[in-house]
Every structure is written in structure tokens, then in C-alpha cells.
Short mmCIF file of C-alpha atoms in Angstrom, two decimals:
data_model
loop_
_atom_site.label_atom_id
_atom_site.label_comp_id
_atom_site.label_asym_id
_atom_site.label_seq_id
_atom_site.Cartn_x
_atom_site.Cartn_y
_atom_site.Cartn_z
CA MET G 1 294.32 -53.60 -146.18
CA ALA G 2 297.90 -54.55 -146.18
CA GLU G 3 300.32 -52.18 -144.83
CA ARG G 4 299.22 -51.15 -141.59
CA VAL G 5 301.74 -48.81 -140.04
CA PHE G 6 300.76 -46.05 -137.64
CA LEU G 7 303.39 -43.58 -138.65
CA THR G 8 304.35 -40.18 -137.25
CA HIS G 9 302.32 -37.68 -139.23
CA PRO G 10 304.76 -35.41 -141.18
CA SER G 11 303.81 -31.58 -141.49
CA LEU G 12 305.11 -30.98 -144.96
CA THR G 13 306.20 -27.88 -146.94
CA LEU G 14 305.57 -29.11 -150.35
CA PRO G 15 304.19 -27.43 -153.41
CA SER G 16 300.55 -27.03 -152.90
CA GLN G 17 299.72 -27.33 -156.66
CA PRO G 18 301.69 -27.74 -159.85
CA PHE G 19 302.77 -24.54 -161.88
CA PRO G 20 300.40 -23.88 -164.66
CA THR G 21 301.10 -25.45 -168.00
CA THR G 22 302.58 -23.37 -170.77
CA ARG G 23 301.31 -24.40 -174.28
CA MET G 24 302.91 -21.72 -176.32
CA ALA G 25 306.35 -21.46 -174.93
CA SER G 26 308.95 -20.38 -177.53
CA THR G 27 312.27 -22.09 -177.78
CA ALA G 28 313.92 -19.06 -176.02
CA THR G 29 311.31 -18.89 -173.18
CA ALA G 30 311.72 -22.41 -172.69
CA ALA G 31 315.43 -22.37 -172.29
CA ILE G 32 315.10 -19.49 -169.83
CA ALA G 33 312.25 -21.24 -168.00
CA ALA G 34 314.48 -24.45 -167.70
CA SER G 35 317.26 -22.69 -165.99
CA ARG G 36 315.24 -21.01 -163.29
CA ILE G 37 316.05 -22.15 -159.73
CA ILE G 38 313.35 -21.91 -156.85
CA PRO G 39 314.26 -22.44 -153.36
CA SER G 40 312.21 -24.83 -151.36
CA ALA G 41 312.39 -26.78 -148.09
CA THR G 42 310.98 -29.73 -146.68
CA ALA G 43 310.09 -29.86 -143.00
CA LEU G 44 308.88 -32.57 -140.84
CA SER G 45 307.08 -32.69 -137.57
CA SER G 46 305.40 -35.42 -135.50
CA SER G 47 301.83 -36.44 -134.52
CA ALA G 48 300.29 -39.77 -133.97
CA SER G 49 298.06 -41.35 -136.50
CA ARG G 50 296.14 -44.63 -136.73
CA SER G 51 295.42 -46.22 -139.95
CA PHE G 52 294.06 -49.62 -140.53
CA PHE G 53 296.20 -49.77 -143.87
CA SER G 54 299.55 -49.10 -142.20
CA SER G 55 302.62 -51.31 -141.65
CA SER G 56 306.09 -50.09 -140.97
CA SER G 57 309.60 -51.30 -141.95
CA THR G 58 312.00 -48.47 -141.30
CA SER G 59 315.64 -47.50 -141.22
CA ARG G 60 316.87 -44.35 -139.45
CA SER G 61 319.97 -44.18 -141.58
CA SER G 62 319.33 -45.03 -145.07
CA LEU G 63 315.58 -44.67 -145.74
CA LYS G 64 315.17 -48.39 -145.34
CA CYS G 65 311.81 -47.75 -145.70
CA LEU G 66 310.41 -44.96 -143.91
CA HIS G 67 313.04 -42.80 -142.40
CA LEU G 68 313.19 -39.40 -144.11
CA HIS G 69 315.94 -36.83 -143.48
CA SER G 70 314.68 -33.28 -143.32
CA SER G 71 316.78 -30.87 -145.19
CA SER G 72 316.46 -27.75 -147.36
CA ARG G 73 316.72 -28.62 -151.05
CA ILE G 74 316.95 -26.82 -154.32
CA SER G 75 313.95 -26.99 -156.64
CA HIS G 76 314.30 -26.97 -160.44
CA LEU G 77 311.65 -25.82 -163.10
CA PHE G 78 311.67 -28.06 -166.07
CA VAL G 79 309.82 -27.28 -169.28
CA ASN G 80 309.19 -30.01 -171.70
CA GLN G 81 307.72 -28.52 -175.08
CA ARG G 82 307.10 -31.77 -176.67
CA ARG G 83 304.47 -32.60 -174.12
CA ALA G 84 303.58 -29.13 -173.02
CA GLU G 85 304.36 -30.13 -169.38
CA VAL G 86 305.69 -28.20 -166.60
CA ARG G 87 307.26 -29.94 -163.58
CA VAL G 88 308.12 -28.47 -160.14
CA SER G 89 310.58 -30.68 -158.24
CA SER G 90 310.94 -30.36 -154.45
CA GLY G 91 313.99 -32.34 -153.53
CA ASP G 92 313.40 -35.87 -154.53
CA TYR G 93 309.70 -35.48 -154.86
CA ALA G 94 307.93 -33.73 -157.75
CA THR G 95 304.36 -32.76 -158.64
CA VAL G 96 303.37 -32.75 -162.16
CA SER G 97 300.67 -30.95 -164.37
CA SER G 98 300.00 -31.60 -167.86
CA PRO G 99 297.43 -30.23 -170.23
CA LYS G 100 296.25 -33.90 -171.28
CA SER G 101 296.88 -37.09 -169.11
CA LEU G 102 298.45 -39.84 -171.30
CA ALA G 103 298.39 -43.43 -171.06
CA SER G 104 301.50 -44.88 -169.42
CA ASP G 105 304.02 -46.38 -171.81
CA PRO G 106 303.88 -50.32 -171.48
CA ASP G 107 307.69 -50.59 -171.97
CA GLN G 108 308.39 -47.98 -169.36
CA LEU G 109 306.04 -49.69 -166.99
CA LYS G 110 307.96 -52.96 -167.40
CA SER G 111 311.32 -51.15 -167.00
CA ALA G 112 309.95 -49.35 -163.86
CA ARG G 113 308.86 -52.72 -162.49
CA GLU G 114 312.49 -53.91 -162.63
CA ASP G 115 313.68 -50.79 -160.78
CA ILE G 116 310.92 -51.25 -158.11
CA LYS G 117 312.06 -54.81 -157.56
CA GLU G 118 315.78 -53.48 -156.99
CA LEU G 119 314.38 -50.95 -154.55
CA LEU G 120 312.68 -53.64 -152.71
CA ARG G 121 315.83 -55.96 -152.57
CA THR G 122 317.87 -53.02 -151.05
CA LYS G 123 315.38 -51.03 -148.80
CA PHE G 124 313.28 -53.69 -147.65
CA CYS G 125 310.24 -51.32 -148.07
CA HIS G 126 307.35 -53.83 -149.18
CA PRO G 127 305.07 -52.68 -146.56
CA ILE G 128 305.06 -48.95 -147.07
CA LEU G 129 304.94 -49.36 -150.98
CA ILE G 130 301.77 -51.50 -150.61
CA ARG G 131 300.16 -48.97 -148.19
CA LEU G 132 300.92 -46.26 -150.76
CA GLY G 133 299.06 -47.93 -153.37
CA TRP G 134 296.10 -48.85 -151.15
CA HIS G 135 295.75 -45.41 -149.79
CA ASP G 136 295.57 -43.88 -153.25
CA ALA G 137 292.81 -46.33 -154.09
CA GLY G 138 291.05 -46.63 -150.84
CA THR G 139 289.34 -43.23 -151.02
CA TYR G 140 286.93 -44.41 -153.66
CA ASN G 141 283.29 -43.80 -153.14
CA LYS G 142 280.95 -45.81 -155.39
CA ASN G 143 278.07 -43.63 -154.78
CA ILE G 144 279.82 -40.81 -156.67
CA GLU G 145 279.92 -41.12 -160.46
CA GLU G 146 282.19 -38.35 -161.41
CA TRP G 147 285.75 -38.67 -161.87
CA PRO G 148 287.96 -37.57 -159.99
CA GLN G 149 285.34 -36.71 -157.15
CA ARG G 150 284.59 -40.33 -156.63
CA GLY G 151 288.31 -40.70 -155.55
CA GLY G 152 290.28 -43.98 -155.98
CA ALA G 153 293.45 -44.75 -157.93
CA ASN G 154 294.16 -41.35 -159.55
CA GLY G 155 297.59 -40.30 -158.16
CA SER G 156 296.12 -37.58 -155.91
CA LEU G 157 298.11 -38.84 -152.98
CA ARG G 158 301.24 -37.02 -154.36
CA PHE G 159 299.68 -33.56 -153.39
CA GLU G 160 300.45 -32.14 -149.86
CA VAL G 161 296.92 -31.61 -149.09
CA GLU G 162 296.11 -35.38 -149.17
CA LEU G 163 299.51 -36.42 -147.60
CA LYS G 164 298.48 -34.36 -144.61
CA HIS G 165 295.51 -36.45 -143.87
CA ALA G 166 296.22 -38.27 -140.64
CA ALA G 167 295.75 -41.90 -142.17
CA ASN G 168 298.55 -41.03 -144.72
CA ALA G 169 301.21 -40.10 -142.05
CA GLY G 170 304.69 -41.00 -143.25
CA LEU G 171 303.72 -41.88 -146.88
CA VAL G 172 305.93 -39.02 -147.99
CA ASN G 173 308.80 -41.36 -147.31
CA ALA G 174 307.32 -43.85 -149.81
CA LEU G 175 307.08 -40.95 -152.32
CA LYS G 176 310.83 -40.13 -151.73
CA LEU G 177 311.72 -43.82 -152.39
CA ILE G 178 310.04 -44.10 -155.78
CA GLN G 179 310.27 -40.57 -156.98
CA PRO G 180 313.57 -41.31 -158.74
CA ILE G 181 311.71 -43.99 -160.59
CA LYS G 182 309.17 -41.60 -161.66
CA ASP G 183 311.83 -39.23 -162.78
CA LYS G 184 313.35 -41.83 -164.91
CA TYR G 185 310.15 -43.07 -166.52
CA ALA G 186 308.22 -39.86 -167.35
CA ARG G 187 305.63 -41.80 -169.42
CA VAL G 188 304.43 -43.57 -166.27
CA THR G 189 301.62 -41.91 -164.43
CA TYR G 190 301.79 -41.50 -160.63
CA ALA G 191 298.50 -43.51 -160.28
CA ASP G 192 299.97 -46.39 -162.25
CA LEU G 193 303.44 -46.13 -160.40
CA PHE G 194 301.70 -46.44 -157.05
CA GLN G 195 299.68 -49.49 -157.94
CA LEU G 196 302.67 -51.02 -159.73
CA ALA G 197 304.69 -50.62 -156.72
CA GLY G 198 302.20 -52.19 -154.47
CA ALA G 199 301.55 -55.28 -156.60
CA THR G 200 305.27 -55.87 -157.20
CA ALA G 201 305.89 -55.61 -153.44
CA VAL G 202 303.31 -58.29 -152.70
CA GLU G 203 304.81 -60.67 -155.41
CA GLU G 204 308.32 -60.03 -154.45
CA ALA G 205 307.38 -60.81 -150.90
CA GLY G 206 306.31 -64.30 -151.89
CA GLY G 207 302.71 -63.44 -152.40
CA PRO G 208 300.50 -64.32 -155.44
CA LYS G 209 300.81 -62.76 -159.00
CA ILE G 210 298.32 -59.89 -159.04
CA PRO G 211 296.27 -59.73 -162.43
CA MET G 212 296.89 -56.09 -162.76
CA LYS G 213 296.14 -53.60 -165.67
CA TYR G 214 297.58 -50.11 -166.28
CA GLY G 215 296.79 -46.81 -168.01
CA ARG G 216 295.34 -44.89 -165.03
CA VAL G 217 294.95 -41.39 -165.48
CA ASP G 218 296.42 -38.87 -163.00
CA VAL G 219 294.52 -35.87 -161.53
CA SER G 220 296.14 -32.58 -162.20
CA SER G 221 295.76 -30.31 -159.26
CA PRO G 222 295.24 -30.52 -155.39
CA GLU G 223 291.70 -29.34 -155.78
CA GLN G 224 290.85 -32.67 -157.07
CA CYS G 225 291.93 -34.71 -153.96
CA PRO G 226 289.30 -36.25 -151.82
CA GLU G 227 288.27 -35.01 -148.43
CA GLU G 228 289.81 -36.44 -145.27
CA GLY G 229 287.95 -39.30 -143.51
CA ARG G 230 287.59 -42.02 -146.47
CA LEU G 231 290.25 -44.41 -145.09
CA PRO G 232 289.61 -46.92 -142.34
CA ASP G 233 290.87 -46.82 -138.65
CA ALA G 234 292.77 -49.30 -136.79
CA GLY G 235 291.06 -49.22 -133.49
CA PRO G 236 287.32 -47.92 -133.95
CA PRO G 237 284.72 -48.67 -131.15
CA SER G 238 282.91 -51.27 -133.36
CA PRO G 239 285.50 -52.64 -135.55
CA ALA G 240 283.15 -54.87 -137.65
CA ASP G 241 280.70 -52.07 -138.40
CA HIS G 242 283.43 -49.65 -139.27
CA LEU G 243 285.22 -52.05 -141.65
CA ARG G 244 281.90 -52.58 -143.31
CA GLN G 245 281.15 -49.04 -143.59
CA VAL G 246 284.30 -47.95 -145.18
CA PHE G 247 284.72 -51.14 -147.48
CA TYR G 248 281.21 -51.34 -148.60
CA ARG G 249 281.52 -47.69 -149.69
CA MET G 250 284.18 -48.80 -151.97
CA GLY G 251 282.00 -51.85 -153.33
CA LEU G 252 283.98 -54.49 -151.56
CA ASN G 253 282.33 -57.39 -149.70
CA ASP G 254 283.03 -59.42 -146.49
CA LYS G 255 285.15 -61.90 -148.40
CA GLU G 256 287.36 -59.32 -149.83
CA ILE G 257 287.56 -57.25 -146.54
CA VAL G 258 289.12 -60.41 -144.98
CA ALA G 259 291.30 -61.29 -147.77
CA LEU G 260 292.89 -57.91 -147.97
CA SER G 261 293.35 -57.99 -144.38
CA GLY G 262 295.66 -60.85 -144.79
CA ALA G 263 298.28 -58.61 -146.24
CA HIS G 264 298.85 -57.41 -142.73
CA THR G 265 301.29 -60.29 -142.61
CA LEU G 266 303.79 -57.64 -143.79
CA GLY G 267 305.16 -54.91 -141.56
CA ARG G 268 305.15 -53.57 -138.01
CA SER G 269 303.93 -50.65 -135.89
CA ARG G 270 305.79 -48.51 -133.48
CA PRO G 271 304.08 -47.20 -130.52
CA GLU G 272 305.91 -43.75 -130.44
CA ARG G 273 304.35 -42.90 -133.81
CA SER G 274 300.89 -44.64 -133.43
CA GLY G 275 300.06 -45.51 -129.93
CA TRP G 276 299.82 -49.24 -130.95
CA GLY G 277 302.33 -52.13 -130.40
CA LYS G 278 305.50 -52.59 -128.37
CA PRO G 279 308.79 -50.50 -128.66
CA GLU G 280 310.73 -53.76 -129.57
CA THR G 281 310.19 -57.61 -129.69
CA LYS G 282 312.28 -60.58 -130.31
CA TYR G 283 311.18 -60.45 -133.97
CA THR G 284 312.02 -56.82 -134.73
CA LYS G 285 315.02 -56.07 -132.54
CA ASP G 286 317.61 -56.78 -135.27
CA GLY G 287 315.55 -55.24 -138.31
CA PRO G 288 315.75 -55.43 -141.34
CA GLY G 289 315.75 -51.83 -141.38
CA ALA G 290 315.85 -49.74 -138.09
CA PRO G 291 315.12 -52.17 -135.23
CA GLY G 292 312.10 -51.89 -133.07
CA GLY G 293 308.32 -51.92 -133.38
CA GLN G 294 305.94 -54.91 -133.03
CA SER G 295 304.86 -57.00 -136.07
CA TRP G 296 301.82 -59.05 -136.69
CA THR G 297 303.82 -62.05 -137.89
CA VAL G 298 307.30 -63.69 -137.17
CA GLN G 299 308.57 -63.19 -140.57
CA TRP G 300 307.18 -59.79 -141.28
CA LEU G 301 308.67 -59.20 -144.74
CA LYS G 302 307.18 -62.61 -146.08
CA PHE G 303 303.78 -62.79 -147.53
CA ASP G 304 301.89 -65.90 -146.60
CA ASN G 305 298.80 -66.89 -144.58
CA SER G 306 300.52 -66.63 -141.16
CA TYR G 307 298.67 -63.53 -140.27
CA PHE G 308 295.49 -65.63 -140.03
CA LYS G 309 297.22 -68.34 -137.91
CA TYR G 310 298.66 -65.88 -135.38
CA ILE G 311 295.47 -63.96 -134.97
CA LYS G 312 293.54 -67.02 -134.33
CA GLU G 313 295.86 -68.54 -131.91
CA LYS G 314 296.66 -65.32 -129.98
CA LYS G 315 299.47 -67.10 -127.99
CA ASP G 316 302.39 -64.92 -128.77
CA GLU G 317 302.59 -61.87 -126.83
CA ASP G 318 305.38 -60.48 -129.12
CA LEU G 319 302.90 -60.41 -132.04
CA LEU G 320 300.46 -57.62 -132.54
CA VAL G 321 296.59 -58.10 -132.62
CA LEU G 322 294.59 -54.91 -133.19
CA PRO G 323 290.83 -54.59 -132.73
CA THR G 324 290.41 -54.88 -136.60
CA ASP G 325 292.47 -58.01 -136.59
CA ALA G 326 290.75 -59.77 -133.81
CA VAL G 327 287.26 -59.06 -135.23
CA LEU G 328 287.97 -61.26 -138.15
CA PHE G 329 287.65 -64.31 -135.96
CA GLU G 330 284.71 -62.80 -133.83
CA ASP G 331 282.26 -61.50 -136.46
CA PRO G 332 280.31 -64.68 -137.85
CA SER G 333 280.54 -63.69 -141.53
CA PHE G 334 284.21 -62.60 -141.39
CA LYS G 335 285.08 -65.66 -139.36
CA VAL G 336 284.12 -68.05 -142.26
CA TYR G 337 286.85 -66.62 -144.32
CA ALA G 338 289.37 -66.08 -141.68
CA GLU G 339 289.12 -69.70 -140.66
CA LYS G 340 289.36 -70.81 -144.33
CA TYR G 341 292.44 -68.81 -145.02
CA ALA G 342 294.25 -69.88 -141.82
CA GLU G 343 293.99 -73.47 -143.07
CA ASP G 344 294.34 -73.00 -146.65
CA GLN G 345 296.95 -70.85 -148.11
CA VAL G 346 296.10 -71.57 -151.69
CA ALA G 347 292.71 -70.27 -151.24
CA PHE G 348 293.92 -67.03 -149.52
CA PHE G 349 296.22 -66.48 -152.26
CA ASN G 350 293.54 -66.80 -155.02
CA ASP G 351 291.06 -64.64 -153.17
CA TYR G 352 293.72 -62.03 -152.33
CA ALA G 353 294.87 -61.69 -155.74
CA GLU G 354 291.44 -60.93 -157.02
CA ALA G 355 290.73 -58.49 -154.15
CA HIS G 356 293.88 -56.66 -154.45
CA ALA G 357 293.45 -56.29 -158.28
CA LYS G 358 289.94 -54.99 -157.80
CA LEU G 359 290.93 -52.50 -155.26
CA SER G 360 293.71 -51.14 -157.49
CA ASN G 361 291.37 -50.29 -160.14
CA LEU G 362 288.61 -48.54 -157.86
CA GLY G 363 287.76 -45.08 -159.23
CA ALA G 364 290.45 -45.21 -161.80
CA LYS G 365 289.98 -43.60 -165.36
CA PHE G 366 291.87 -45.71 -167.96
CA ASP G 367 293.41 -44.51 -171.24
CA PRO G 368 292.99 -46.63 -173.15
CA PRO G 369 289.63 -47.53 -171.52
CA GLU G 370 290.44 -51.27 -171.50
CA GLY G 371 293.64 -50.71 -169.82
CA ILE G 372 297.18 -52.02 -170.51
CA VAL G 373 298.03 -55.60 -169.45
CA LEU G 374 301.76 -56.30 -169.18
CA ASP G 375 301.61 -59.92 -168.34
CA PRO G 376 299.30 -62.67 -169.49
CA SER G 377 296.70 -63.65 -167.02
CA PRO G 378 298.11 -65.41 -164.04
CA LYS G 379 297.24 -69.15 -163.51
CA PRO G 380 295.32 -70.19 -160.36
CA GLN G 381 297.70 -70.44 -157.51
CA ALA G 382 296.83 -74.04 -156.48
CA GLU G 383 299.69 -75.90 -158.14
CA LYS G 384 302.30 -73.08 -157.22
CA PHE G 385 301.61 -73.02 -153.53
CA GLU G 386 300.26 -76.43 -152.74
CA ALA G 387 303.47 -77.47 -151.13
CA ALA G 388 303.40 -74.46 -148.86
CA LYS G 389 299.78 -74.53 -147.68
CA TYR G 390 300.65 -75.00 -144.04
CA SER G 391 304.16 -73.38 -144.03
CA THR G 392 305.06 -70.70 -141.81
CA GLY G 393 307.40 -69.58 -144.51
CA LYS G 394 310.81 -70.19 -143.02
CA ASP G 395 313.78 -69.06 -145.09
#
């Protein structure tokens, strides 16, 4: 899936579960609770991880996108009697427990989307926001009926136990980036915010309009997180078999695997964090964000079909080709779609939009059941992108 960065795995000291909800707090008790201050610290350490989903766009100085400054912070306990909700905030990041998961508010979703657009314009963090949404949804197992045991887009990735999975290395940085938006719009669930951020990142990078719906319910405790090992690898011994094993478990097919792989047009990898790629190339030496790493495409913050062109050609040593990339033109079934997308950006955009929307709904429980649609159904991409079918996307 898109966002394929192999980031240094952080070791976190975050709340392992939210504080219990207080339903019967009196006004006086609430006032006292609201003034409590609880010390907390966030610590980081390093270890390599290799995730198929990852892509890196970083800035060492200002969190342009993935750099996290480690510091001790003060946590505050807030009590909201109206919703009977208790929030524990650790630095810029918070976990929330509520007695009843509520549907996201449509107006707040729209406002949050505008804030995400501004974040993307200033932090260049499209790759990691896509990765955040995909990793929350990508744990889905179609063979498990019960929610939330089946995994999927349920906001569980905000908990420490899941953040510490090797494939999720570095995603605490994405949470740091969007937590202020979550704080601002309390009536937007984490599950919806993760998917809203990913879809908006694709669109703002020049990609297709994703036919999204919202109203996803959040899990409420770390005990509801999926076990480690459900996300794909970047360099497995048998790439085609591995991709099918993981994505078929989610209910996706070969066409959707290849289409989603095309989002790797965004981002770069850093060898010091993942073991993959070069320390620097002519395409990454000047950023945006912190210089360095190796990208899959020349313009690695522009969403187009150039990923398939470069993977097919394999002519540029400054561009990254991983085993899970190369296999798209080696496996007979994958190759049919990879060849098509390399030649036809319109077809790629249409298939990608459908696959991304499907992925974002995997395992989710919606309230209301039919979901919340913010925009009219997008039109096919043919007219919009016909002129750019064979473009490399030069600005």
C-alpha cells in the first residue's frame, strides 16, 4: 500500500490504556479532576523495521513529517461531564475512552479536513499520513466476524501496544502531527481522522478523489488491539505469495494489490532506519523536509502513475525498487495490471480510488450503519486526467 517507509522503531512511554470513564461525577468532583496534573514522559529509541506500507518524508528540525523531539511533558486530566468522557493527554498525544462511541460530526469532519490540508501544505507529510490510515485498516481479517477482533479501521493504532509493532515504527510521529486536530474536533473519532488524513493526502498530492464515507467507531482500550504480524513486509522471500497471503486475508484481489502499490509513488526510505535504500540521491538531497533517503519516483510528493513506469524500466539507480515492487512486473497476474497502469494513468486513478475506499472501510463499524458521506460521489477520472495520461508530473 502507499507509504512505504521503513522507519526507526520507537520505544514509547505512553499511556497503555485510557483512564476509566466516570459516569456519575459531581460538579465539584469534575472540577477537582480537571485540575489534576500527572507527570509523563515520552522516550524514543531506535530499531530497524521493514514495512511494505512505509514511505518517509522527514524533517529533523520541525517535524516535517517524521522527526520527533523527545522530551518530558506534562499530562493533563480532563473530564467532560456532558459526554461522560475522560481524556488522558501525554504531550501532544492523547488516548480517549468513552462509555459510548459516537458517530463523527459531519461539520467537524469537514473542518478537520481543511486543517489537514493546511498541515500537508506546511509539513509535506503526505506519505506518513497515508501510511497511518493504511496501517490502522490493514490489520483486518475477513475470517473473523466479531468487532473489533477482526481488526481494521477502528482507531486502535493510537495505543502503545500497537504502535510498538515493528511495522508501525515511526507512526507516533504521524499521531503527533494530527493530535492537535483531534483535540480541536472532539466529535471526530480517531478511526475517521486516520482515514480522512490518508484520503486527503492522496487528493492533495494530485491523486484521484476517493469516494470516502465516515462514522467509524473507535475501540476503547489497548486490549482490543490486533496481534502483531498482520501487516505486509517489504522484502519477504516469496514476494508474490506474501502479498497475496496478506491482502487476500483482507478480502482484496490482485488488481487491488497492484493498484494500491501504486501509491508508493509518494515517499522515500532511509537505510539507517530500515536497511533499504541509499542514504541520499539527487532527488532527495534537497528535501522537502530533511534531506536524504531514496525515493521510488523522481517527484516523490506527487501522486501519479510514474511509480509503475520507473519500476518497469529499472533504468535509474537513484530510484528504489524493492522485492515487492519488482514482483508486480514478474508475476503473470500482477503484471497485467502493472503494465496497464504504467500506460494509462486514468485507469490507475479510477482503480486506485476504488481500492483505497475499500481498504479504508475494512473491519470498520459505522454509526450510523450506512456511514456519513461528506461529498457527492466523485465522477470517473477520465476527463479530469486525460491530458496527464503520460505525464511524469512536472511542476
